[in-house]
Amino acid sequence: MNRPDSPASPNIAVPAWLDGLNPPQREAVVTTEGPVLMLAGAGTGKTAALTARLANLLRQRLAWPSEILCVTFTNKAAREMRERVGQLIGPSVEGMPWLGTFHSVAAKMLRRHAELVGLQSNFTIIDTDDQIRLLKQLIVAEGLDEKRWPARQLAGLIDKWKNRGLNPADLDAGENEAYANGKGQRFYALYQNRLKDLNACDFGDLLLHMLNIFRRERDILEMYQQRFKYVMVDEYQDTNAVQYLWLRLLAQTRKNICVVGDDDQSIYSWRGAEVANILRFEKDFPGAKVIKLEQNYRSTPHILGAASGLIAENAERLGKTLWTERNGGDKVRVIGIWDGPEEARRIGEEIERLEREGCSLDAVAILVRAQFQTREIEDRFIQIGMAYRIVGGFRFYERAEIRDALAYLRLIASPSDDLAFERIYNTPKRGLGDKTLEKIHRFARAQGMPLLRAALEICDTDELPTRARNTLLALVRDFARWRDAAGTLVPAELARTMLDESGYTAALQAEKSAEANGRLENLSELARAMEEYDTLGDFLEHVSLVMDNDRSEDEEKVTVMTIHAAKGLEFDQVFLPGWEEGVFPSQRALDEGGLASLEEERRLAYVAITRAKKRCTILHAANRRIYGQWTSSIPSRFIGELPGDHIEEETTLSGGASLWRAQWSEHSDPFADVARAQAGRAASRGPGWQRAAAQTYDPTPKRIAEPGRSAASFASKPRADIALGARVFHDKFGYGTVAAQEGNKLEIDFETAGRKRVIDSFIKPA
């Protein structure tokens, strides 16, 4: 009897669910008994294989629909799987009650056993806003200062503990100290008790409660173990500890578990995902069959070769190599440019060229490591009239923290801007509630004056309680001081001062979360953007024009998004800006997570490259302004790890790189050990690797030599041989005359390029 993946005899028809599958995919489908790890690389058709496996189990009558547990991470993925299986086997798929997300399946279980954890079956599932409000009530009731110990920080800790399967009693001393100097465990317990009083739970409880029930109630666990003849899990590399423990218990009896995932695409550790779960699958389930899906249906050979060479640098991986039957295609381009603004201009020019050649803008994507990187790109697109969409977030000037900052700035520029006042009078939280605002409104209408003026006047009355009056008066005085400062401070410095003195920066810093860090980066980028404008009015006018750039939803648009948000998507043309040390890999990730974070950053780079179907372009800048300072940058170590045979390098620096290396030769390099290790590996791989390593990993360049100290700070002393009015030469901009000097930064009027701001080490006397 022929196996389904064997050449079919003329008289035996291939089942519909196996039609079009390659041999490894078919093997994954027909291997129904025992543990199976389907190691599916990017673009290898894992959804088709997983769907076909589910259809095969039902069509072969190996299980009833109600006897299969199939979990995904998103409702979209669950709907897609249900639709695909329905196309293969018909309406019987509707009888699958256990096909859904982790949380939806766990919620269904919990409603059947709610009384075992002190709940009723009609319990409420609260959202994040309700969770924050509840925690604030507990913090206030315990006499803590919520500004010092924010509820959002506590919510993040509790979510992390639940993702790890930890109950209040499971916290060790270190975890307990993470909040309010040793009160983490107490507040976690208070919160859980309050939820029970309300007959409610949060999303983290859905799995944690069921895990607790399985551990305590052996008969219930055995009931589900017998019920589920087969367990299937999508995106297994993204599971956190509680999901892993829950699944492992359910599958321990029959061991008919099939997990689908890619350890090389595990990029969500900040959400609790643990790549170790997929790496130890064979140890958890001895005798597991590992089936590798390596044939890629998305990208060109050069894109796959570059991505495979890069990810091979990770030590913690199971190992696979993507390949394709496609031929030809362009090499991955690596473009070195002068600075961030030039990077945005270059991307805009490239996309305009693609559009002239007939490429749809919908097939073009720009993937960034951090959201703040989009600001310069967005501004450039506005200037040239390029249609774009931000996916997985808001456009830069539409983000909440940016709108808040702009409201402050608008009120400084125009004290009669009542809409701006309403947005920020209690942002960050100052204890000014809706009743206070209502009284200010009534006073303003009665007196015929703007809200800010009314706020000042009402403080001379007894309309408000003393505390609210003092707080409001302090805010009004702040605006008066900032308005005076606007006449002397440049707009960027005014913004930084306002954000610090208003408490906005401190409030975000107190949250101590990845989301808050991203918002702080965005605010730093806002201040950096303001440095290009002479007056606050000029900047606010620019923002108004940008915000008015709405376009038809039906229009073709370039997609701009973070790499994290791009996972699972694909585009013909992909641009990857900002591949410099400290930007990508992220310096914060390296500082907080060390080698494990470095490997995750490399996986993120792998995900970025493999989103491209036809062409991938990587860009890195020699100079970038970060947190308001021009910083000399070295190319990302990931560029040095790309196999030379699959990349095509281009630079617009005209010798600038060698000058830059000479400038920093006297400084130690924190990445020198890494550079030497990379060079050693490159030497064993042939000339292409040696060339890439040599060009990228000169051990002398340095971006940051000491914590908190930028490379630019080392060169603050100006050159003695350059003076105002001197005639100089620059490799890129040509001849010019020095017009202004600030430390080692010069403003030069070039004969052909106009006025440019450059670092003095890049010019020489004419």
mmCIF file with all atom_site columns, N, CA, C and O in Angstrom, residues 303 330-336 346-347 350 353-354 365-367 572-579 608-609 612 614-620 648 650:
data_model
loop_
_atom_site.group_PDB
_atom_site.id
_atom_site.type_symbol
_atom_site.label_atom_id
_atom_site.label_alt_id
_atom_site.label_comp_id
_atom_site.label_asym_id
_atom_site.label_entity_id
_atom_site.label_seq_id
_atom_site.pdbx_PDB_ins_code
_atom_site.Cartn_x
_atom_site.Cartn_y
_atom_site.Cartn_z
_atom_site.occupancy
_atom_site.B_iso_or_equiv
_atom_site.pdbx_formal_charge
_atom_site.auth_seq_id
_atom_site.auth_comp_id
_atom_site.auth_asym_id
_atom_site.auth_atom_id
_atom_site.pdbx_PDB_model_num
ATOM 1   N N  . ILE A 1 303 ? 17.925 36.344 -0.914  1.00 0.00 ? 303 ILE A N  1
ATOM 2   C CA . ILE A 1 303 ? 17.297 36.769 0.339   1.00 0.00 ? 303 ILE A CA 1
ATOM 3   C C  . ILE A 1 303 ? 17.370 35.646 1.363   1.00 0.00 ? 303 ILE A C  1
ATOM 4   O O  . ILE A 1 303 ? 17.726 35.870 2.530   1.00 0.00 ? 303 ILE A O  1
ATOM 5   N N  . ASP A 1 330 ? 17.671 39.672 -7.191  1.00 0.00 ? 330 ASP A N  1
ATOM 6   C CA . ASP A 1 330 ? 18.728 40.591 -6.788  1.00 0.00 ? 330 ASP A CA 1
ATOM 7   C C  . ASP A 1 330 ? 19.334 40.184 -5.453  1.00 0.00 ? 330 ASP A C  1
ATOM 8   O O  . ASP A 1 330 ? 18.655 39.613 -4.597  1.00 0.00 ? 330 ASP A O  1
ATOM 9   N N  . LYS A 1 331 ? 20.601 40.525 -5.281  1.00 0.00 ? 331 LYS A N  1
ATOM 10  C CA . LYS A 1 331 ? 21.232 40.339 -3.986  1.00 0.00 ? 331 LYS A CA 1
ATOM 11  C C  . LYS A 1 331 ? 20.644 41.345 -2.986  1.00 0.00 ? 331 LYS A C  1
ATOM 12  O O  . LYS A 1 331 ? 20.069 42.366 -3.369  1.00 0.00 ? 331 LYS A O  1
ATOM 13  N N  . VAL A 1 332 ? 20.790 41.027 -1.721  1.00 0.00 ? 332 VAL A N  1
ATOM 14  C CA . VAL A 1 332 ? 20.369 41.965 -0.677  1.00 0.00 ? 332 VAL A CA 1
ATOM 15  C C  . VAL A 1 332 ? 21.294 43.169 -0.718  1.00 0.00 ? 332 VAL A C  1
ATOM 16  O O  . VAL A 1 332 ? 22.522 43.032 -0.639  1.00 0.00 ? 332 VAL A O  1
ATOM 17  N N  . ARG A 1 333 ? 20.729 44.352 -0.871  1.00 0.00 ? 333 ARG A N  1
ATOM 18  C CA . ARG A 1 333 ? 21.552 45.566 -0.927  1.00 0.00 ? 333 ARG A CA 1
ATOM 19  C C  . ARG A 1 333 ? 21.812 46.095 0.477   1.00 0.00 ? 333 ARG A C  1
ATOM 20  O O  . ARG A 1 333 ? 20.897 46.176 1.303   1.00 0.00 ? 333 ARG A O  1
ATOM 21  N N  . VAL A 1 334 ? 23.059 46.473 0.727   1.00 0.00 ? 334 VAL A N  1
ATOM 22  C CA . VAL A 1 334 ? 23.446 47.096 1.991   1.00 0.00 ? 334 VAL A CA 1
ATOM 23  C C  . VAL A 1 334 ? 24.005 48.464 1.634   1.00 0.00 ? 334 VAL A C  1
ATOM 24  O O  . VAL A 1 334 ? 25.055 48.565 0.994   1.00 0.00 ? 334 VAL A O  1
ATOM 25  N N  . ILE A 1 335 ? 23.305 49.518 2.046   1.00 0.00 ? 335 ILE A N  1
ATOM 26  C CA . ILE A 1 335 ? 23.649 50.874 1.632   1.00 0.00 ? 335 ILE A CA 1
ATOM 27  C C  . ILE A 1 335 ? 24.099 51.683 2.840   1.00 0.00 ? 335 ILE A C  1
ATOM 28  O O  . ILE A 1 335 ? 23.360 51.824 3.818   1.00 0.00 ? 335 ILE A O  1
ATOM 29  N N  . GLY A 1 336 ? 25.305 52.200 2.789   1.00 0.00 ? 336 GLY A N  1
ATOM 30  C CA . GLY A 1 336 ? 25.805 53.089 3.826   1.00 0.00 ? 336 GLY A CA 1
ATOM 31  C C  . GLY A 1 336 ? 25.608 54.528 3.413   1.00 0.00 ? 336 GLY A C  1
ATOM 32  O O  . GLY A 1 336 ? 26.024 54.927 2.323   1.00 0.00 ? 336 GLY A O  1
ATOM 33  N N  . ARG A 1 346 ? 16.893 58.923 0.655   1.00 0.00 ? 346 ARG A N  1
ATOM 34  C CA . ARG A 1 346 ? 17.252 57.814 -0.226  1.00 0.00 ? 346 ARG A CA 1
ATOM 35  C C  . ARG A 1 346 ? 16.089 56.827 -0.363  1.00 0.00 ? 346 ARG A C  1
ATOM 36  O O  . ARG A 1 346 ? 15.783 56.350 -1.465  1.00 0.00 ? 346 ARG A O  1
ATOM 37  N N  . ILE A 1 347 ? 15.439 56.511 0.745   1.00 0.00 ? 347 ILE A N  1
ATOM 38  C CA . ILE A 1 347 ? 14.301 55.601 0.688   1.00 0.00 ? 347 ILE A CA 1
ATOM 39  C C  . ILE A 1 347 ? 13.193 56.186 -0.175  1.00 0.00 ? 347 ILE A C  1
ATOM 40  O O  . ILE A 1 347 ? 12.590 55.493 -1.006  1.00 0.00 ? 347 ILE A O  1
ATOM 41  N N  . GLU A 1 350 ? 14.165 55.883 -3.842  1.00 0.00 ? 350 GLU A N  1
ATOM 42  C CA . GLU A 1 350 ? 14.077 54.497 -4.304  1.00 0.00 ? 350 GLU A CA 1
ATOM 43  C C  . GLU A 1 350 ? 12.622 54.097 -4.566  1.00 0.00 ? 350 GLU A C  1
ATOM 44  O O  . GLU A 1 350 ? 12.315 53.434 -5.564  1.00 0.00 ? 350 GLU A O  1
ATOM 45  N N  . ARG A 1 353 ? 11.264 55.692 -7.692  1.00 0.00 ? 353 ARG A N  1
ATOM 46  C CA . ARG A 1 353 ? 11.749 54.974 -8.874  1.00 0.00 ? 353 ARG A CA 1
ATOM 47  C C  . ARG A 1 353 ? 10.954 53.698 -9.094  1.00 0.00 ? 353 ARG A C  1
ATOM 48  O O  . ARG A 1 353 ? 10.545 53.380 -10.223 1.00 0.00 ? 353 ARG A O  1
ATOM 49  N N  . LEU A 1 354 ? 10.714 52.948 -8.016  1.00 0.00 ? 354 LEU A N  1
ATOM 50  C CA . LEU A 1 354 ? 9.925  51.719 -8.137  1.00 0.00 ? 354 LEU A CA 1
ATOM 51  C C  . LEU A 1 354 ? 8.521  52.019 -8.658  1.00 0.00 ? 354 LEU A C  1
ATOM 52  O O  . LEU A 1 354 ? 7.977  51.267 -9.484  1.00 0.00 ? 354 LEU A O  1
ATOM 53  N N  . ALA A 1 365 ? 7.297  47.942 1.715   1.00 0.00 ? 365 ALA A N  1
ATOM 54  C CA . ALA A 1 365 ? 7.237  48.109 3.176   1.00 0.00 ? 365 ALA A CA 1
ATOM 55  C C  . ALA A 1 365 ? 8.552  48.656 3.696   1.00 0.00 ? 365 ALA A C  1
ATOM 56  O O  . ALA A 1 365 ? 9.626  48.331 3.172   1.00 0.00 ? 365 ALA A O  1
ATOM 57  N N  . ILE A 1 366 ? 8.449  49.477 4.732   1.00 0.00 ? 366 ILE A N  1
ATOM 58  C CA . ILE A 1 366 ? 9.612  49.967 5.478   1.00 0.00 ? 366 ILE A CA 1
ATOM 59  C C  . ILE A 1 366 ? 9.459  49.440 6.899   1.00 0.00 ? 366 ILE A C  1
ATOM 60  O O  . ILE A 1 366 ? 8.476  49.748 7.583   1.00 0.00 ? 366 ILE A O  1
ATOM 61  N N  . LEU A 1 367 ? 10.413 48.630 7.326   1.00 0.00 ? 367 LEU A N  1
ATOM 62  C CA . LEU A 1 367 ? 10.331 47.981 8.633   1.00 0.00 ? 367 LEU A CA 1
ATOM 63  C C  . LEU A 1 367 ? 11.409 48.550 9.546   1.00 0.00 ? 367 LEU A C  1
ATOM 64  O O  . LEU A 1 367 ? 12.596 48.508 9.216   1.00 0.00 ? 367 LEU A O  1
ATOM 65  N N  . ASP A 1 572 ? 6.784  42.599 -1.691  1.00 0.00 ? 572 ASP A N  1
ATOM 66  C CA . ASP A 1 572 ? 7.744  42.461 -2.796  1.00 0.00 ? 572 ASP A CA 1
ATOM 67  C C  . ASP A 1 572 ? 9.040  43.197 -2.484  1.00 0.00 ? 572 ASP A C  1
ATOM 68  O O  . ASP A 1 572 ? 10.136 42.672 -2.705  1.00 0.00 ? 572 ASP A O  1
ATOM 69  N N  . GLN A 1 573 ? 8.916  44.428 -1.999  1.00 0.00 ? 573 GLN A N  1
ATOM 70  C CA . GLN A 1 573 ? 10.071 45.288 -1.742  1.00 0.00 ? 573 GLN A CA 1
ATOM 71  C C  . GLN A 1 573 ? 10.102 45.670 -0.268  1.00 0.00 ? 573 GLN A C  1
ATOM 72  O O  . GLN A 1 573 ? 9.119  46.206 0.254   1.00 0.00 ? 573 GLN A O  1
ATOM 73  N N  . VAL A 1 574 ? 11.221 45.416 0.391   1.00 0.00 ? 574 VAL A N  1
ATOM 74  C CA . VAL A 1 574 ? 11.347 45.721 1.819   1.00 0.00 ? 574 VAL A CA 1
ATOM 75  C C  . VAL A 1 574 ? 12.575 46.588 2.049   1.00 0.00 ? 574 VAL A C  1
ATOM 76  O O  . VAL A 1 574 ? 13.672 46.269 1.573   1.00 0.00 ? 574 VAL A O  1
ATOM 77  N N  . PHE A 1 575 ? 12.388 47.695 2.770   1.00 0.00 ? 575 PHE A N  1
ATOM 78  C CA . PHE A 1 575 ? 13.498 48.574 3.165   1.00 0.00 ? 575 PHE A CA 1
ATOM 79  C C  . PHE A 1 575 ? 13.683 48.462 4.681   1.00 0.00 ? 575 PHE A C  1
ATOM 80  O O  . PHE A 1 575 ? 12.714 48.542 5.440   1.00 0.00 ? 575 PHE A O  1
ATOM 81  N N  . LEU A 1 576 ? 14.933 48.290 5.097   1.00 0.00 ? 576 LEU A N  1
ATOM 82  C CA . LEU A 1 576 ? 15.250 48.107 6.512   1.00 0.00 ? 576 LEU A CA 1
ATOM 83  C C  . LEU A 1 576 ? 16.239 49.189 6.941   1.00 0.00 ? 576 LEU A C  1
ATOM 84  O O  . LEU A 1 576 ? 17.455 49.013 6.854   1.00 0.00 ? 576 LEU A O  1
ATOM 85  N N  . PRO A 1 577 ? 15.764 50.344 7.410   1.00 0.00 ? 577 PRO A N  1
ATOM 86  C CA . PRO A 1 577 ? 16.655 51.430 7.820   1.00 0.00 ? 577 PRO A CA 1
ATOM 87  C C  . PRO A 1 577 ? 17.172 51.256 9.244   1.00 0.00 ? 577 PRO A C  1
ATOM 88  O O  . PRO A 1 577 ? 16.619 50.489 10.035  1.00 0.00 ? 577 PRO A O  1
ATOM 89  N N  . GLY A 1 578 ? 18.244 51.975 9.551   1.00 0.00 ? 578 GLY A N  1
ATOM 90  C CA . GLY A 1 578 ? 18.723 52.048 10.933  1.00 0.00 ? 578 GLY A CA 1
ATOM 91  C C  . GLY A 1 578 ? 19.496 50.854 11.423  1.00 0.00 ? 578 GLY A C  1
ATOM 92  O O  . GLY A 1 578 ? 19.504 50.583 12.624  1.00 0.00 ? 578 GLY A O  1
ATOM 93  N N  . TRP A 1 579 ? 20.197 50.139 10.527  1.00 0.00 ? 579 TRP A N  1
ATOM 94  C CA . TRP A 1 579 ? 20.967 48.972 10.972  1.00 0.00 ? 579 TRP A CA 1
ATOM 95  C C  . TRP A 1 579 ? 22.333 49.441 11.473  1.00 0.00 ? 579 TRP A C  1
ATOM 96  O O  . TRP A 1 579 ? 23.342 49.288 10.802  1.00 0.00 ? 579 TRP A O  1
ATOM 97  N N  . ALA A 1 608 ? 12.953 40.226 9.714   1.00 0.00 ? 608 ALA A N  1
ATOM 98  C CA . ALA A 1 608 ? 12.886 41.397 8.838   1.00 0.00 ? 608 ALA A CA 1
ATOM 99  C C  . ALA A 1 608 ? 13.267 41.047 7.404   1.00 0.00 ? 608 ALA A C  1
ATOM 100 O O  . ALA A 1 608 ? 12.567 41.391 6.444   1.00 0.00 ? 608 ALA A O  1
ATOM 101 N N  . ILE A 1 609 ? 14.390 40.360 7.235   1.00 0.00 ? 609 ILE A N  1
ATOM 102 C CA . ILE A 1 609 ? 14.867 40.031 5.885   1.00 0.00 ? 609 ILE A CA 1
ATOM 103 C C  . ILE A 1 609 ? 13.890 39.101 5.177   1.00 0.00 ? 609 ILE A C  1
ATOM 104 O O  . ILE A 1 609 ? 13.610 39.259 3.975   1.00 0.00 ? 609 ILE A O  1
ATOM 105 N N  . ALA A 1 612 ? 10.764 39.902 2.775   1.00 0.00 ? 612 ALA A N  1
ATOM 106 C CA . ALA A 1 612 ? 10.932 40.348 1.386   1.00 0.00 ? 612 ALA A CA 1
ATOM 107 C C  . ALA A 1 612 ? 10.751 39.197 0.415   1.00 0.00 ? 612 ALA A C  1
ATOM 108 O O  . ALA A 1 612 ? 11.327 38.126 0.597   1.00 0.00 ? 612 ALA A O  1
ATOM 109 N N  . LYS A 1 614 ? 10.958 39.841 -3.265  1.00 0.00 ? 614 LYS A N  1
ATOM 110 C CA . LYS A 1 614 ? 11.783 40.087 -4.444  1.00 0.00 ? 614 LYS A CA 1
ATOM 111 C C  . LYS A 1 614 ? 13.069 40.844 -4.138  1.00 0.00 ? 614 LYS A C  1
ATOM 112 O O  . LYS A 1 614 ? 14.119 40.543 -4.696  1.00 0.00 ? 614 LYS A O  1
ATOM 113 N N  . ARG A 1 615 ? 12.972 41.837 -3.263  1.00 0.00 ? 615 ARG A N  1
ATOM 114 C CA . ARG A 1 615 ? 14.157 42.659 -3.034  1.00 0.00 ? 615 ARG A CA 1
ATOM 115 C C  . ARG A 1 615 ? 14.168 43.174 -1.612  1.00 0.00 ? 615 ARG A C  1
ATOM 116 O O  . ARG A 1 615 ? 13.133 43.610 -1.082  1.00 0.00 ? 615 ARG A O  1
ATOM 117 N N  . CYS A 1 616 ? 15.349 43.149 -1.000  1.00 0.00 ? 616 CYS A N  1
ATOM 118 C CA . CYS A 1 616 ? 15.535 43.624 0.368   1.00 0.00 ? 616 CYS A CA 1
ATOM 119 C C  . CYS A 1 616 ? 16.673 44.626 0.382   1.00 0.00 ? 616 CYS A C  1
ATOM 120 O O  . CYS A 1 616 ? 17.758 44.349 -0.149  1.00 0.00 ? 616 CYS A O  1
ATOM 121 N N  . THR A 1 617 ? 16.445 45.793 0.985   1.00 0.00 ? 617 THR A N  1
ATOM 122 C CA . THR A 1 617 ? 17.455 46.843 1.051   1.00 0.00 ? 617 THR A CA 1
ATOM 123 C C  . THR A 1 617 ? 17.687 47.228 2.502   1.00 0.00 ? 617 THR A C  1
ATOM 124 O O  . THR A 1 617 ? 16.755 47.648 3.203   1.00 0.00 ? 617 THR A O  1
ATOM 125 N N  . ILE A 1 618 ? 18.926 47.086 2.957   1.00 0.00 ? 618 ILE A N  1
ATOM 126 C CA . ILE A 1 618 ? 19.318 47.434 4.328   1.00 0.00 ? 618 ILE A CA 1
ATOM 127 C C  . ILE A 1 618 ? 20.101 48.737 4.285   1.00 0.00 ? 618 ILE A C  1
ATOM 128 O O  . ILE A 1 618 ? 20.992 48.908 3.440   1.00 0.00 ? 618 ILE A O  1
ATOM 129 N N  . LEU A 1 619 ? 19.788 49.665 5.179   1.00 0.00 ? 619 LEU A N  1
ATOM 130 C CA . LEU A 1 619 ? 20.492 50.946 5.212   1.00 0.00 ? 619 LEU A CA 1
ATOM 131 C C  . LEU A 1 619 ? 21.088 51.180 6.590   1.00 0.00 ? 619 LEU A C  1
ATOM 132 O O  . LEU A 1 619 ? 20.498 50.834 7.614   1.00 0.00 ? 619 LEU A O  1
ATOM 133 N N  . HIS A 1 620 ? 22.277 51.778 6.597   1.00 0.00 ? 620 HIS A N  1
ATOM 134 C CA . HIS A 1 620 ? 22.895 52.186 7.868   1.00 0.00 ? 620 HIS A CA 1
ATOM 135 C C  . HIS A 1 620 ? 23.522 53.556 7.675   1.00 0.00 ? 620 HIS A C  1
ATOM 136 O O  . HIS A 1 620 ? 24.035 53.886 6.600   1.00 0.00 ? 620 HIS A O  1
ATOM 137 N N  . GLU A 1 648 ? 25.079 42.937 -1.801  1.00 0.00 ? 648 GLU A N  1
ATOM 138 C CA . GLU A 1 648 ? 25.695 43.911 -2.701  1.00 0.00 ? 648 GLU A CA 1
ATOM 139 C C  . GLU A 1 648 ? 25.809 45.209 -1.916  1.00 0.00 ? 648 GLU A C  1
ATOM 140 O O  . GLU A 1 648 ? 24.797 45.787 -1.504  1.00 0.00 ? 648 GLU A O  1
ATOM 141 N N  . GLU A 1 650 ? 26.912 49.165 -1.088  1.00 0.00 ? 650 GLU A N  1
ATOM 142 C CA . GLU A 1 650 ? 26.998 50.469 -1.731  1.00 0.00 ? 650 GLU A CA 1
ATOM 143 C C  . GLU A 1 650 ? 27.179 51.510 -0.630  1.00 0.00 ? 650 GLU A C  1
ATOM 144 O O  . GLU A 1 650 ? 26.603 51.390 0.456   1.00 0.00 ? 650 GLU A O  1
#
